[in-house]
């Protein structure tokens, strides 16, 4: 019986599309799913695309595992969390030493690290694989961020390389580091995605509520921007979302969609990771907070009734908005890459920022022209803070005055710009040689004797502070 090059469990939208992509690239793939109806539907889809001869459907898990060539590479595409652990336990007795599980969902990197550590002594490879690009990406070329067992990565490399998106012929896939490295990088990718989306939404809010533009006029602007330095997948789809018309009412669809954003967790994980590492990531944090505020629709309605409608007037141009978005984006990516650099150091992953920027240039949700510039900026791995890279410093010097105009005008016009304003605040904090933490240190010492430092006099010094209790008693 012919053996499959690779196996895949979990034929949901992403799993099915990845499997079709693999078959299309000439590999034989064994597929399995808990519900046999999904297997049947997948076989039908494969037949419709003329790929059925490279698909081995196996409803029985034992037969499925046996149908994959050794050393086996088995992709699991099940819901993150307990279902992944359950699947690992089911597979474990069926696998042989040297086989590998490739988990391709959006898993928490510490879970991936735990699973990697658990399977390593058993001789089973574990790869935590971040796959970005949504359903279309999975089908036609995603960006693939691989972490975990390096030896087993090489077994799966030909298949993953063939299905990955290509940027000027270069495949957007790489093994990035041991353990949870791949899922960590995917998580921060999503945090950056949150920042990009939120800043775009903020700029749209200025156009709609500050400049009185309708959806069609906003769409035109985004289409134009997509031809310039902001060229990216998210700017492109924003143009399409804004121009779509609801068939039933004939009004722009975007005006009918409820202003309440969902979130599945990766943005929050990014913000938590940044905080735990002590890396400021205000753009990601702002984007997560904005989604949380958006979900409190009833509270916002009550607050608007209490405080009145915002006056919403701004004194800025469309060009200002384009430059502001560019500056905000530079800050957001600076923060995201700093989080990755810091995690890499803490975990000993040896992540290469240039490689990460390179595999984000095509296939993934944050793909953009900008990432090509970043890949060059990080080449040689000399820099970890983009703001200090000459090419980006020049861009920032040019674009930050517009960001300042947009943020200040937005504040006066009562338009919320959580992400853009926090990006500007980060920039201004980062570039000030003398900040205000001297006062924080004074306060900490006053109430808690935490000590402070004076250059030339040493650290852990204390002030001769007055006692407020004694003063009150006098
Ligand atoms: C991707 C996306 C993908 C998914 C997000 C959505 O890279 O392809 O990031 O992973 O669309 O998880 O996340 P939220 O539901 O949290 O917005």
Short mmCIF file of C-alpha atoms in Angstrom, two decimals, residues 239-465:
data_model
loop_
_atom_site.label_atom_id
_atom_site.label_comp_id
_atom_site.label_asym_id
_atom_site.label_seq_id
_atom_site.Cartn_x
_atom_site.Cartn_y
_atom_site.Cartn_z
CA UNK A 239 -10.34 49.39 0.91
CA UNK A 240 -12.46 46.38 -0.05
CA UNK A 241 -14.30 46.27 3.27
CA UNK A 242 -15.12 49.98 3.03
CA UNK A 243 -16.47 49.80 -0.52
CA UNK A 244 -18.72 46.77 -0.01
CA UNK A 245 -22.45 47.49 -0.28
CA UNK A 246 -25.06 45.55 1.67
CA UNK A 247 -27.30 43.83 -0.91
CA UNK A 248 -30.43 44.15 1.19
CA UNK A 249 -30.30 47.82 2.17
CA UNK A 250 -28.04 49.23 -0.54
CA UNK A 251 -25.96 51.01 2.11
CA UNK A 252 -22.26 50.47 2.80
CA UNK A 253 -21.89 47.19 4.66
CA UNK A 254 -19.32 48.67 7.03
CA UNK A 255 -21.93 51.16 8.30
CA UNK A 256 -24.21 48.29 9.28
CA UNK A 257 -21.65 46.09 11.05
CA UNK A 258 -21.82 46.43 14.83
CA UNK A 259 -18.80 48.25 16.31
CA UNK A 260 -17.90 45.41 18.66
CA UNK A 261 -14.66 43.54 17.92
CA UNK A 262 -14.00 39.95 18.90
CA UNK A 263 -10.69 38.51 20.03
CA UNK A 264 -9.46 34.98 20.50
CA UNK A 265 -6.50 35.58 22.80
CA UNK A 266 -3.26 36.06 20.90
CA UNK A 267 -3.36 39.86 21.33
CA UNK A 268 -3.78 39.49 25.07
CA UNK A 269 -0.96 36.90 25.17
CA UNK A 270 1.31 39.32 23.31
CA UNK A 271 0.57 42.11 25.77
CA UNK A 272 1.11 39.80 28.74
CA UNK A 273 4.40 38.51 27.29
CA UNK A 274 5.60 42.08 26.73
CA UNK A 275 4.73 43.06 30.28
CA UNK A 276 6.37 39.97 31.74
CA UNK A 277 9.54 40.63 29.76
CA UNK A 278 9.55 44.28 30.82
CA UNK A 279 9.32 45.44 27.20
CA UNK A 280 7.03 48.40 26.48
CA UNK A 281 4.51 47.44 23.82
CA UNK A 282 2.01 50.27 24.08
CA UNK A 283 0.64 49.81 20.56
CA UNK A 284 -0.28 46.16 21.17
CA UNK A 285 -1.65 46.96 24.63
CA UNK A 286 -3.65 49.86 23.20
CA UNK A 287 -5.08 47.67 20.47
CA UNK A 288 -6.17 45.01 22.96
CA UNK A 289 -7.70 47.66 25.23
CA UNK A 290 -9.54 49.20 22.28
CA UNK A 291 -11.14 45.84 21.45
CA UNK A 292 -12.20 45.44 25.08
CA UNK A 293 -13.76 48.91 25.11
CA UNK A 294 -15.46 48.16 21.80
CA UNK A 295 -17.15 45.12 23.30
CA UNK A 296 -18.78 47.26 26.04
CA UNK A 297 -21.38 48.66 23.70
CA UNK A 298 -24.12 49.24 26.29
CA UNK A 299 -21.75 51.05 28.65
CA UNK A 300 -20.59 53.28 25.78
CA UNK A 301 -24.16 54.16 24.89
CA UNK A 302 -24.82 55.16 28.51
CA UNK A 303 -21.58 57.16 28.69
CA UNK A 304 -22.40 59.04 25.50
CA UNK A 305 -25.78 59.96 26.98
CA UNK A 306 -24.00 61.24 30.10
CA UNK A 307 -21.15 63.17 28.47
CA UNK A 308 -22.84 64.20 25.25
CA UNK A 309 -21.81 63.64 21.64
CA UNK A 310 -18.21 64.35 20.77
CA UNK A 311 -17.72 67.49 18.73
CA UNK A 312 -15.40 65.62 16.39
CA UNK A 313 -13.74 68.47 14.49
CA UNK A 314 -10.17 68.01 13.33
CA UNK A 315 -7.77 70.23 11.49
CA UNK A 316 -5.65 67.79 9.53
CA UNK A 317 -5.19 66.51 5.99
CA UNK A 318 -5.40 63.06 4.43
CA UNK A 319 -1.63 63.25 3.88
CA UNK A 320 -1.21 63.84 7.63
CA UNK A 321 -3.18 60.67 8.27
CA UNK A 322 -1.02 58.66 5.89
CA UNK A 323 2.17 59.88 7.55
CA UNK A 324 0.70 59.35 11.03
CA UNK A 325 -0.14 55.77 10.17
CA UNK A 326 3.37 55.22 8.89
CA UNK A 327 4.94 56.65 12.06
CA UNK A 328 2.57 54.68 14.30
CA UNK A 329 3.42 51.55 12.39
CA UNK A 330 7.15 52.08 12.80
CA UNK A 331 6.66 52.38 16.56
CA UNK A 332 4.38 49.36 16.74
CA UNK A 333 6.83 47.14 14.82
CA UNK A 334 9.71 48.50 16.88
CA UNK A 335 7.88 47.32 19.98
CA UNK A 336 6.87 43.94 18.53
CA UNK A 337 10.40 43.12 17.41
CA UNK A 338 11.77 44.28 20.78
CA UNK A 339 9.44 41.83 22.52
CA UNK A 340 10.70 39.03 20.26
CA UNK A 341 14.35 39.98 20.82
CA UNK A 342 13.89 40.05 24.56
CA UNK A 343 12.02 36.73 24.70
CA UNK A 344 14.70 35.16 22.55
CA UNK A 345 17.36 36.27 24.99
CA UNK A 346 15.42 35.04 28.00
CA UNK A 347 14.58 31.67 26.46
CA UNK A 348 17.89 31.19 24.65
CA UNK A 349 16.10 30.73 21.30
CA UNK A 350 18.63 32.65 19.21
CA UNK A 351 15.88 34.18 17.07
CA UNK A 352 17.01 36.11 14.02
CA UNK A 353 14.89 39.23 13.54
CA UNK A 354 15.91 39.49 9.89
CA UNK A 355 14.63 35.96 9.21
CA UNK A 356 11.34 36.73 10.94
CA UNK A 357 10.88 39.93 8.93
CA UNK A 358 11.72 37.96 5.77
CA UNK A 359 9.12 35.24 6.33
CA UNK A 360 6.48 37.90 7.08
CA UNK A 361 6.95 39.57 3.70
CA UNK A 362 4.35 37.35 2.01
CA UNK A 363 1.52 35.03 3.01
CA UNK A 364 0.75 36.42 6.45
CA UNK A 365 -1.85 38.96 7.55
CA UNK A 366 0.73 41.70 8.26
CA UNK A 367 2.59 41.28 4.97
CA UNK A 368 3.68 44.62 3.56
CA UNK A 369 6.26 46.48 1.54
CA UNK A 370 7.50 47.83 4.84
CA UNK A 371 8.61 44.37 6.04
CA UNK A 372 11.07 44.11 3.19
CA UNK A 373 12.71 47.31 4.48
CA UNK A 374 12.74 45.82 7.97
CA UNK A 375 14.34 42.61 6.78
CA UNK A 376 17.19 44.72 5.38
CA UNK A 377 17.35 46.82 8.55
CA UNK A 378 17.79 43.74 10.72
CA UNK A 379 20.22 42.00 8.34
CA UNK A 380 23.33 41.08 10.26
CA UNK A 381 21.27 41.26 13.45
CA UNK A 382 23.07 44.38 14.60
CA UNK A 383 19.92 46.22 15.65
CA UNK A 384 16.98 45.21 17.81
CA UNK A 385 15.30 48.62 18.07
CA UNK A 386 14.10 49.80 14.69
CA UNK A 387 13.96 53.43 15.82
CA UNK A 388 17.75 53.36 16.03
CA UNK A 389 18.24 52.04 12.50
CA UNK A 390 19.25 55.00 10.29
CA UNK A 391 16.73 54.30 7.50
CA UNK A 392 13.85 54.11 9.99
CA UNK A 393 15.12 57.11 11.97
CA UNK A 394 14.92 59.13 8.75
CA UNK A 395 11.37 57.89 8.10
CA UNK A 396 10.38 58.64 11.68
CA UNK A 397 11.81 62.16 11.55
CA UNK A 398 9.75 62.78 8.42
CA UNK A 399 6.51 61.14 9.58
CA UNK A 400 6.32 61.87 13.32
CA UNK A 401 5.28 65.56 13.00
CA UNK A 402 2.14 64.37 11.20
CA UNK A 403 1.51 61.79 13.93
CA UNK A 404 1.77 64.62 16.46
CA UNK A 405 -0.70 66.77 14.49
CA UNK A 406 -3.17 63.89 14.17
CA UNK A 407 -2.96 62.91 17.84
CA UNK A 408 -3.28 66.48 19.14
CA UNK A 409 -6.03 67.39 16.72
CA UNK A 410 -7.82 64.12 17.51
CA UNK A 411 -7.60 64.84 21.24
CA UNK A 412 -9.10 68.33 20.77
CA UNK A 413 -11.76 66.87 18.52
CA UNK A 414 -12.59 64.22 21.13
CA UNK A 415 -11.70 61.37 18.80
CA UNK A 416 -10.18 58.32 20.51
CA UNK A 417 -6.76 57.35 19.14
CA UNK A 418 -5.58 54.82 21.72
CA UNK A 419 -2.97 53.17 19.55
CA UNK A 420 -1.69 56.19 17.65
CA UNK A 421 -1.41 58.32 20.77
CA UNK A 422 0.30 55.60 22.79
CA UNK A 423 2.74 55.09 19.92
CA UNK A 424 3.56 58.78 19.98
CA UNK A 425 3.95 58.71 23.77
CA UNK A 426 6.33 55.76 23.45
CA UNK A 427 8.35 57.60 20.84
CA UNK A 428 8.60 60.73 22.97
CA UNK A 429 9.48 58.69 26.07
CA UNK A 430 12.09 56.64 24.24
CA UNK A 431 13.84 59.65 22.75
CA UNK A 432 14.12 61.72 25.95
CA UNK A 433 17.54 61.39 27.53
CA UNK A 434 16.17 62.80 30.79
CA UNK A 435 12.79 61.44 31.82
CA UNK A 436 10.68 61.82 34.95
CA UNK A 437 11.35 58.55 36.76
CA UNK A 438 13.57 60.50 39.20
CA UNK A 439 10.31 61.67 40.75
CA UNK A 440 8.94 58.11 40.83
CA UNK A 441 12.09 57.01 42.63
CA UNK A 442 11.67 59.86 45.12
CA UNK A 443 8.07 58.81 45.77
CA UNK A 444 9.05 55.14 46.15
CA UNK A 445 11.72 56.02 48.62
CA UNK A 446 9.37 58.32 50.53
CA UNK A 447 6.74 55.70 51.21
CA UNK A 448 8.72 52.49 51.04
CA UNK A 449 12.42 53.24 51.55
CA UNK A 450 13.07 51.63 48.13
CA UNK A 451 16.22 53.69 47.57
CA UNK A 452 17.43 55.76 44.65
CA UNK A 453 20.63 56.42 42.79
CA UNK A 454 22.60 59.65 42.38
CA UNK A 455 25.38 59.67 39.84
CA UNK A 456 28.73 60.01 41.56
CA UNK A 457 27.24 59.16 44.97
CA UNK A 458 26.07 55.60 44.39
CA UNK A 459 22.89 53.52 44.51
CA UNK A 460 20.49 52.59 47.30
CA UNK A 461 20.52 56.08 48.76
CA UNK A 462 17.65 57.42 50.84
CA UNK A 463 16.10 60.84 51.35
CA UNK A 464 15.54 62.48 54.70
CA UNK A 465 11.79 62.62 54.17
#
